[in-house]
Coordinates of C-alpha atoms in Angstrom, one line a residue:
X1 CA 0.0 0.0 0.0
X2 CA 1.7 3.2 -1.0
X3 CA -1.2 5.8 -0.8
X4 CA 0.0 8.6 1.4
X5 CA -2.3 10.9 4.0
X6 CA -2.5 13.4 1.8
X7 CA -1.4 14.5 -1.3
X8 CA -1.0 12.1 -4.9
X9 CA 0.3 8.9 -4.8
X10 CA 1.9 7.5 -8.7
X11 CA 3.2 4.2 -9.3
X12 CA 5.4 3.7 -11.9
X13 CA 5.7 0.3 -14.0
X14 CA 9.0 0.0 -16.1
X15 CA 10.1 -1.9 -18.7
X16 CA 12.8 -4.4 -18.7
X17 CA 15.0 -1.8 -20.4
X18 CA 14.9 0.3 -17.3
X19 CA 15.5 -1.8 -14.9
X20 CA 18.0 0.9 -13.9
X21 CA 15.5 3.4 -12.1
X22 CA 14.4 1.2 -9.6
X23 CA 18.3 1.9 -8.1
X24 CA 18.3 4.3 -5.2
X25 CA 21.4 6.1 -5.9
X26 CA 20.5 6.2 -9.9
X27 CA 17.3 8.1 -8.7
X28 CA 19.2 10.2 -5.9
X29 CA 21.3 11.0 -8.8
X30 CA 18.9 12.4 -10.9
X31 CA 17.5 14.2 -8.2
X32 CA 20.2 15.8 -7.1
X33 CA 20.6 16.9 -11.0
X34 CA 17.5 17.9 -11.3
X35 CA 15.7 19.1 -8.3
X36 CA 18.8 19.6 -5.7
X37 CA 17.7 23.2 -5.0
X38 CA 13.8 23.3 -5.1
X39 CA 12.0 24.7 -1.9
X40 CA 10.0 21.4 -0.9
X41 CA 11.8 18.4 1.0
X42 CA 12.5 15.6 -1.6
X43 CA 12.8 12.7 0.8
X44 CA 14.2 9.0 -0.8
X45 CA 13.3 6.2 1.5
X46 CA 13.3 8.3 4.2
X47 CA 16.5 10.6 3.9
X48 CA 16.3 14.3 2.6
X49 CA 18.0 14.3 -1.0
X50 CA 17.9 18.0 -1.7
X51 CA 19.8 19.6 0.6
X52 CA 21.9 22.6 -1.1
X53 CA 20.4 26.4 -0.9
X54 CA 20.3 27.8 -4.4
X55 CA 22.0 31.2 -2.9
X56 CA 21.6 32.9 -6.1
X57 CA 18.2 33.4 -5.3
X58 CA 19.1 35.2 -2.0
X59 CA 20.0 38.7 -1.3
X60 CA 23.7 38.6 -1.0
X61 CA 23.8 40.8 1.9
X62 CA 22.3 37.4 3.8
X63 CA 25.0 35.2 2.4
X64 CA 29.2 35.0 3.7
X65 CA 32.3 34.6 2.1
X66 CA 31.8 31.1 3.3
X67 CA 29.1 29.9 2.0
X68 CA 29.7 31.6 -1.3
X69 CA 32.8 29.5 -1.7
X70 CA 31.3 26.0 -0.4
X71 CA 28.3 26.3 -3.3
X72 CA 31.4 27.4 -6.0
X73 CA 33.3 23.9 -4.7
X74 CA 29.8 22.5 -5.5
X75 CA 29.0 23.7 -8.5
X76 CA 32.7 24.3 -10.5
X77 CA 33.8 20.4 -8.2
X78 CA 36.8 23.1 -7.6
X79 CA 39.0 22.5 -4.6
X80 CA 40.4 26.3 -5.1
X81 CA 38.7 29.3 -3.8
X82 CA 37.3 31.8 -6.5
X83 CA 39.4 34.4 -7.6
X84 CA 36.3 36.9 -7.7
X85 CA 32.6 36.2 -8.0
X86 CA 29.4 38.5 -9.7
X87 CA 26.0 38.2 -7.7
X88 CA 23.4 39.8 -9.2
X89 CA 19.4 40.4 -9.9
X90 CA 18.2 41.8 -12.8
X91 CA 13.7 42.5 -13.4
X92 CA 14.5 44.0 -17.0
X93 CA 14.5 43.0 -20.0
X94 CA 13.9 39.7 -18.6
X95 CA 13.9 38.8 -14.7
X96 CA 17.2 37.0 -13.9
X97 CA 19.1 36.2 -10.5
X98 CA 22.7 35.0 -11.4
X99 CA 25.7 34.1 -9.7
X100 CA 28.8 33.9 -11.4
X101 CA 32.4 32.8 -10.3
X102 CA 36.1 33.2 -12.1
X103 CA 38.2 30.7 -11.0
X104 CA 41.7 31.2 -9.8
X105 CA 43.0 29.3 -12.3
X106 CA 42.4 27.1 -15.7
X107 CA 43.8 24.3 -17.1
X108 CA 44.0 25.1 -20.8
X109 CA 47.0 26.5 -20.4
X110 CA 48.2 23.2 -18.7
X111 CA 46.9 21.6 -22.6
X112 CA 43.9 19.6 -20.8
X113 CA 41.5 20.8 -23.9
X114 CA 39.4 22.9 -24.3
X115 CA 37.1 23.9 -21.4
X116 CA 33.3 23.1 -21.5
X117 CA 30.6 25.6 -20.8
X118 CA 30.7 26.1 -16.7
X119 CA 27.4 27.9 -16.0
X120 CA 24.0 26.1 -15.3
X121 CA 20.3 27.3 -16.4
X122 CA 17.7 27.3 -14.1
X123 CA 14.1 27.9 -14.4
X124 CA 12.6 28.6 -10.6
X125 CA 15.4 26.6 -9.4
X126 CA 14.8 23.5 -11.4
X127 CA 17.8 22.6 -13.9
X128 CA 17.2 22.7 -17.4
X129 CA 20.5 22.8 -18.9
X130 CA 23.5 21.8 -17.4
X131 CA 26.7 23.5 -18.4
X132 CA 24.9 25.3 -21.4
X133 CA 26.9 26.2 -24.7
X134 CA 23.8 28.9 -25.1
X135 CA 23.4 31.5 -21.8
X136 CA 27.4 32.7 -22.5
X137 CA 29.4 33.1 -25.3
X138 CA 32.3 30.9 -26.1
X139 CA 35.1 33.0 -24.9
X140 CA 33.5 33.4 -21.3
X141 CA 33.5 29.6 -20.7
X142 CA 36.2 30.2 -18.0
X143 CA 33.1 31.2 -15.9
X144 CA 30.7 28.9 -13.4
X145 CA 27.9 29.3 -11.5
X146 CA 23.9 29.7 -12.2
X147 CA 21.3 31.3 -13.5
X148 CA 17.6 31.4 -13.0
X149 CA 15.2 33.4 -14.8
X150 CA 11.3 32.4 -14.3
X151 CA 10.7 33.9 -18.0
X152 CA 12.0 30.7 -19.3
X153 CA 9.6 28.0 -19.6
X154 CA 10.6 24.6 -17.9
X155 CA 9.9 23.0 -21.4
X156 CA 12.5 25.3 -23.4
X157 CA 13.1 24.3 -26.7
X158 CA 16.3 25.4 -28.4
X159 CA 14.2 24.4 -31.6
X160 CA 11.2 26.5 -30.8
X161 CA 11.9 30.5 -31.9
X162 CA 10.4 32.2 -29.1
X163 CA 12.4 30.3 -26.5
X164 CA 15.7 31.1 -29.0
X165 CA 14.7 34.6 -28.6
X166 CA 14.3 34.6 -24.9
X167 CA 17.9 32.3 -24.7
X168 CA 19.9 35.3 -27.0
X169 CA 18.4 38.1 -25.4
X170 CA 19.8 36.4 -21.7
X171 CA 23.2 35.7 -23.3
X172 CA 23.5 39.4 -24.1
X173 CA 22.2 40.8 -20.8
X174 CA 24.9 38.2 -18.8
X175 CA 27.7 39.1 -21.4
X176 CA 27.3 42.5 -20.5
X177 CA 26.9 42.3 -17.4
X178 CA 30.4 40.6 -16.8
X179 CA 32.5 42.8 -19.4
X180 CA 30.9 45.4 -16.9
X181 CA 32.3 43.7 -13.6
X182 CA 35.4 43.6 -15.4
X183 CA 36.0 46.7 -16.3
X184 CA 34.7 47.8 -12.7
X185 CA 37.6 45.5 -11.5
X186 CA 39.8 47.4 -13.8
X187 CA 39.1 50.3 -12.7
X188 CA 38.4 50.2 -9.1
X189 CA 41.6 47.6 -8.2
X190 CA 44.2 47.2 -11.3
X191 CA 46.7 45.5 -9.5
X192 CA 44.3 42.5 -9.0
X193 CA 42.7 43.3 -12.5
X194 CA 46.5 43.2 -14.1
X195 CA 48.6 41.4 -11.4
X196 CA 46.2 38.5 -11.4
X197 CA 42.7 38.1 -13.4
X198 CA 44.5 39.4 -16.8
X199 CA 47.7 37.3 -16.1
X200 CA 45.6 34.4 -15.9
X201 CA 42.4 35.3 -18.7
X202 CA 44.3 37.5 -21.4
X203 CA 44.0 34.8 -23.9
X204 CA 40.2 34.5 -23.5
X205 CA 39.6 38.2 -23.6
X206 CA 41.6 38.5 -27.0
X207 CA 39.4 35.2 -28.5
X208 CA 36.6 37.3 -27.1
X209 CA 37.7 40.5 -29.3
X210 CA 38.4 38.4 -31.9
X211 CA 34.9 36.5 -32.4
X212 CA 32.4 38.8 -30.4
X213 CA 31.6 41.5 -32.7
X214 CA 28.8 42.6 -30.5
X215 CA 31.2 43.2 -27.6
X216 CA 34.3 44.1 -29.6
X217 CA 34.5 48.1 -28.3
X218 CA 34.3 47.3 -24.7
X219 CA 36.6 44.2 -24.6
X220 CA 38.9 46.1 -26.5
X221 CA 39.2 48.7 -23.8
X222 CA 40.2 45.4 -21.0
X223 CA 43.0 44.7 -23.2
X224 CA 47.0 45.5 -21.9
X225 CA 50.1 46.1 -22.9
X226 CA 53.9 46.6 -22.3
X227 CA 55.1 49.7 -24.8
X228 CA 58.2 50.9 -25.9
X229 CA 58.2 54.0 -23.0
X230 CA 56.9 51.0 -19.9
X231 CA 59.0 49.6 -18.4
X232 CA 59.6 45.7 -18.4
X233 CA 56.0 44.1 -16.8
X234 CA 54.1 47.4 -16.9
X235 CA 51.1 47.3 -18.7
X236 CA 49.1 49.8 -20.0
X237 CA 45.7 50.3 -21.5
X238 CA 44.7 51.6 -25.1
X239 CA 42.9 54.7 -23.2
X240 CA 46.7 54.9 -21.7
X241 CA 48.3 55.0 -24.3
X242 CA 46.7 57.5 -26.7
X243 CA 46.8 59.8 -23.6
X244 CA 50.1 60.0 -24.2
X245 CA 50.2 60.6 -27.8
X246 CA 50.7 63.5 -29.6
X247 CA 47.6 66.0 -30.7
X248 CA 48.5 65.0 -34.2
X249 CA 49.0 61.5 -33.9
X250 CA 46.0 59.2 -36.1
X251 CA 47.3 55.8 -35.3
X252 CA 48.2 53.2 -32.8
X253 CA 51.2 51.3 -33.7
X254 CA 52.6 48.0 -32.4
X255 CA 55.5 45.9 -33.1
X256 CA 55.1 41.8 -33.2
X257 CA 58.6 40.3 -31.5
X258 CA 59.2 36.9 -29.1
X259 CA 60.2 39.1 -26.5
X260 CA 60.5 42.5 -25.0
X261 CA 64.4 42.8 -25.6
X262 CA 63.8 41.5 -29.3
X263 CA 61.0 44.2 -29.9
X264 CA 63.3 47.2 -28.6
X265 CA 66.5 45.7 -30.6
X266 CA 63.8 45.8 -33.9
X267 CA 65.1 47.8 -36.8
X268 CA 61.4 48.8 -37.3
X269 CA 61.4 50.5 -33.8
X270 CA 64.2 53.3 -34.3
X271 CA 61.9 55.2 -36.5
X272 CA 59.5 55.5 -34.5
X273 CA 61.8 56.7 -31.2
X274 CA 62.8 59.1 -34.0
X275 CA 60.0 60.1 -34.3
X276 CA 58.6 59.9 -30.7
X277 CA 56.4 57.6 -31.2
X278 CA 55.2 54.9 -28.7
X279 CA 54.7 51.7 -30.1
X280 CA 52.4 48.8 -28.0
X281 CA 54.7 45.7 -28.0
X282 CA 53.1 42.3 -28.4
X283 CA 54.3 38.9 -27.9
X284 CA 52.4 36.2 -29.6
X285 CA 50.4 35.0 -32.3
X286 CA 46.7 35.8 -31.0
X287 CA 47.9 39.6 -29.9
X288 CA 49.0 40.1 -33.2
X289 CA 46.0 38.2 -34.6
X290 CA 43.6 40.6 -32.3
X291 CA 45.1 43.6 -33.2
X292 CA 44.6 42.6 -36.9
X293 CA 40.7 41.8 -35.8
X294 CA 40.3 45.4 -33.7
X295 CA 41.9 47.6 -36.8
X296 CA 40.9 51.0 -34.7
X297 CA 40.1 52.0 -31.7
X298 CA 38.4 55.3 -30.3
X299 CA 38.9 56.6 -34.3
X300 CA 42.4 55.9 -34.6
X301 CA 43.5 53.2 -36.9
X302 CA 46.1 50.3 -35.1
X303 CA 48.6 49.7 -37.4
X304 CA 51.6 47.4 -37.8
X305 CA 55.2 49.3 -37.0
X306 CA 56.2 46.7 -39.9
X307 CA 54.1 48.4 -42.6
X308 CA 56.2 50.3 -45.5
X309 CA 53.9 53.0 -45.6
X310 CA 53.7 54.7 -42.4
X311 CA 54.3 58.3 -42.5
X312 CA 55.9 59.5 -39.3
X313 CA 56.8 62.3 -39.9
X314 CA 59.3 65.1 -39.0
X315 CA 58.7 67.5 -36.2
X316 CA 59.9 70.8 -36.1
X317 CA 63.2 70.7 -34.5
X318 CA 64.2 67.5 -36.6
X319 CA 63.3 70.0 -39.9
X320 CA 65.0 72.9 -38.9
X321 CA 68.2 70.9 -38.2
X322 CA 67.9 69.1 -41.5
X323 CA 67.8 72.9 -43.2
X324 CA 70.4 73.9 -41.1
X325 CA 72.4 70.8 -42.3
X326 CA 71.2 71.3 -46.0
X327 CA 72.8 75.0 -46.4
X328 CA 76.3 74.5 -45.3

């Protein structure tokens, strides 16, 4: 007899071929997929199965540095504690409460592959789609965490337009949303922006100016440099660098080289301290690949020091000494 006091009772008959759900842990699993942070009890022969807080639903002035790191172990099954984390709720265009993590680390760089998606879709704290390809863009799959908005139907359909339309609007409201963290992180604390987050994420920032058009200007404005007037390990922005440049300067030049000593040894450089120009120096293959991508920035065209054509030229001590030089 399994008819409760109250509520519905349903008994299930399987098939042979799924013989497998009668398991308890195979249907603890799924629960715990599924359903680990609904409000009600789940209870599996007796023992409560969903037992995590979905915190991204609560106001984050309820929830401590510890328990923010214990659901990122959870949900990244990281052993590190996060470099920096983004809580947030959003009621327009579409109602969203999202909580985001960047690791301290990532093992790409260590060649383990490439990393999948690390943020989860929920719709009123039921999972729909773990680690989606859809809710971020490629370049920001560094990220983990959640989000929940309750304008997404529990049945979405990445076939069905309307929920495709709901799905690409989200993507853009998260995507700005972190590009906006960022450069609050930029701003706000640069040695942590520079000295860690951009040591460790450069490469995904540069894919990102490389692929998402949408986001191109203000990922641009992340990127960092050395130049040929920092010294070794300084970085510098773009906005830094054209503060420095001279009224009548048009373009942004850089130099491709192995290394710094390589770049400043480069025949193509001693024109341009001719000419006092600062030239960005960068290092590998995707710099020089993103700065082929970006072509200008703020108005002013990036150029290649290497280029035959560049007209630096002469300013007006430089002309009067070549007179001078040209009468006797």
């Amino acid at each position: 007899d399994i008819k409760q006091d109250r509520g519905t009772s349903i008994v299930i008959h399987l098939k042979d071929d799924f013989i497998e759900y009668i398991d308890e842990k195979r249907i603890e699993s799924i629960l715990k997929k599924y359903s680990n942070f609904v409000n009600f009890p789940i209870s599996l022969n007796g023992a409560k199965v969903n037992t995590m807080e979905a915190i991204w639903s609560m106001d984050p002035k309820d929830i401590d540095d510890e328990k923010y790191s214990a659901f990122y172990k959870y949900i990244a099954h990281a052993y590190d504690d996060p470099l920096d984390r983004l809580h947030f709720r959003a009621d327009a265009p579409l109602e969203i409460k999202a909580l985001f993590y960047i690791p301290s680390f990532h093992m790409e760089k260590h060649g383990m592959g490439r990393m999948d998606p690390g943020v989860s879709l929920y719709s009123r704290k039921v999972l729909i789609e773990a680690k989606s390809p859809d809710i971020l863009p490629e370049w920001l799959r560094f990220i983990k965490g959640a989000v929940d908005s309750e304008d997404l139907p529990l049945s979405i359909s990445r076939e069905k337009a309307q929920d495709s339309m709901i799905v690409s609007k989200l993507r853009k409201v998260l995507t700005r949303k972190i590009i906006n963290h960022l450069t609050k992180m930029a701003r706000k604390d640069p040695d942590k922006y520079k000295g860690e987050f951009y040591k460790e994420y450069a490469f995904f920032l540069k894919e990102g100016v490389c692929q998402d058009f949408d986001f191109q200007d203000q990922l641009s404005k992340l990127l960092y440099f050395e130049t040929s007037k920092t010294m070794n390990g300084e970085l510098n922005s773009f906005d830094e660098y054209v503060a420095r440049c001279k009224p009548e300067q048009k373009e942004i030049y850089y130099l491709c080289a192995p290394s710094r000593d390589l770049a400043l040894n480069s025949p193509y450089l001693e024109a341009f301290e001719k000419a006092g120009r600062e030239v960005i120096f960068v290092y590998t293959a995707i710099d020089d690949f993103t700065m082929a991508n970006l072509e200008k920035y703020e108005g002013r065209s990036i150029v290649s020091a290497e280029k035959s054509n560049i007209d630096l030229g002469i300013d007006g001590d430089e002309k009067s000494d070549k007179e001078g030089d040209e009468k006797k």
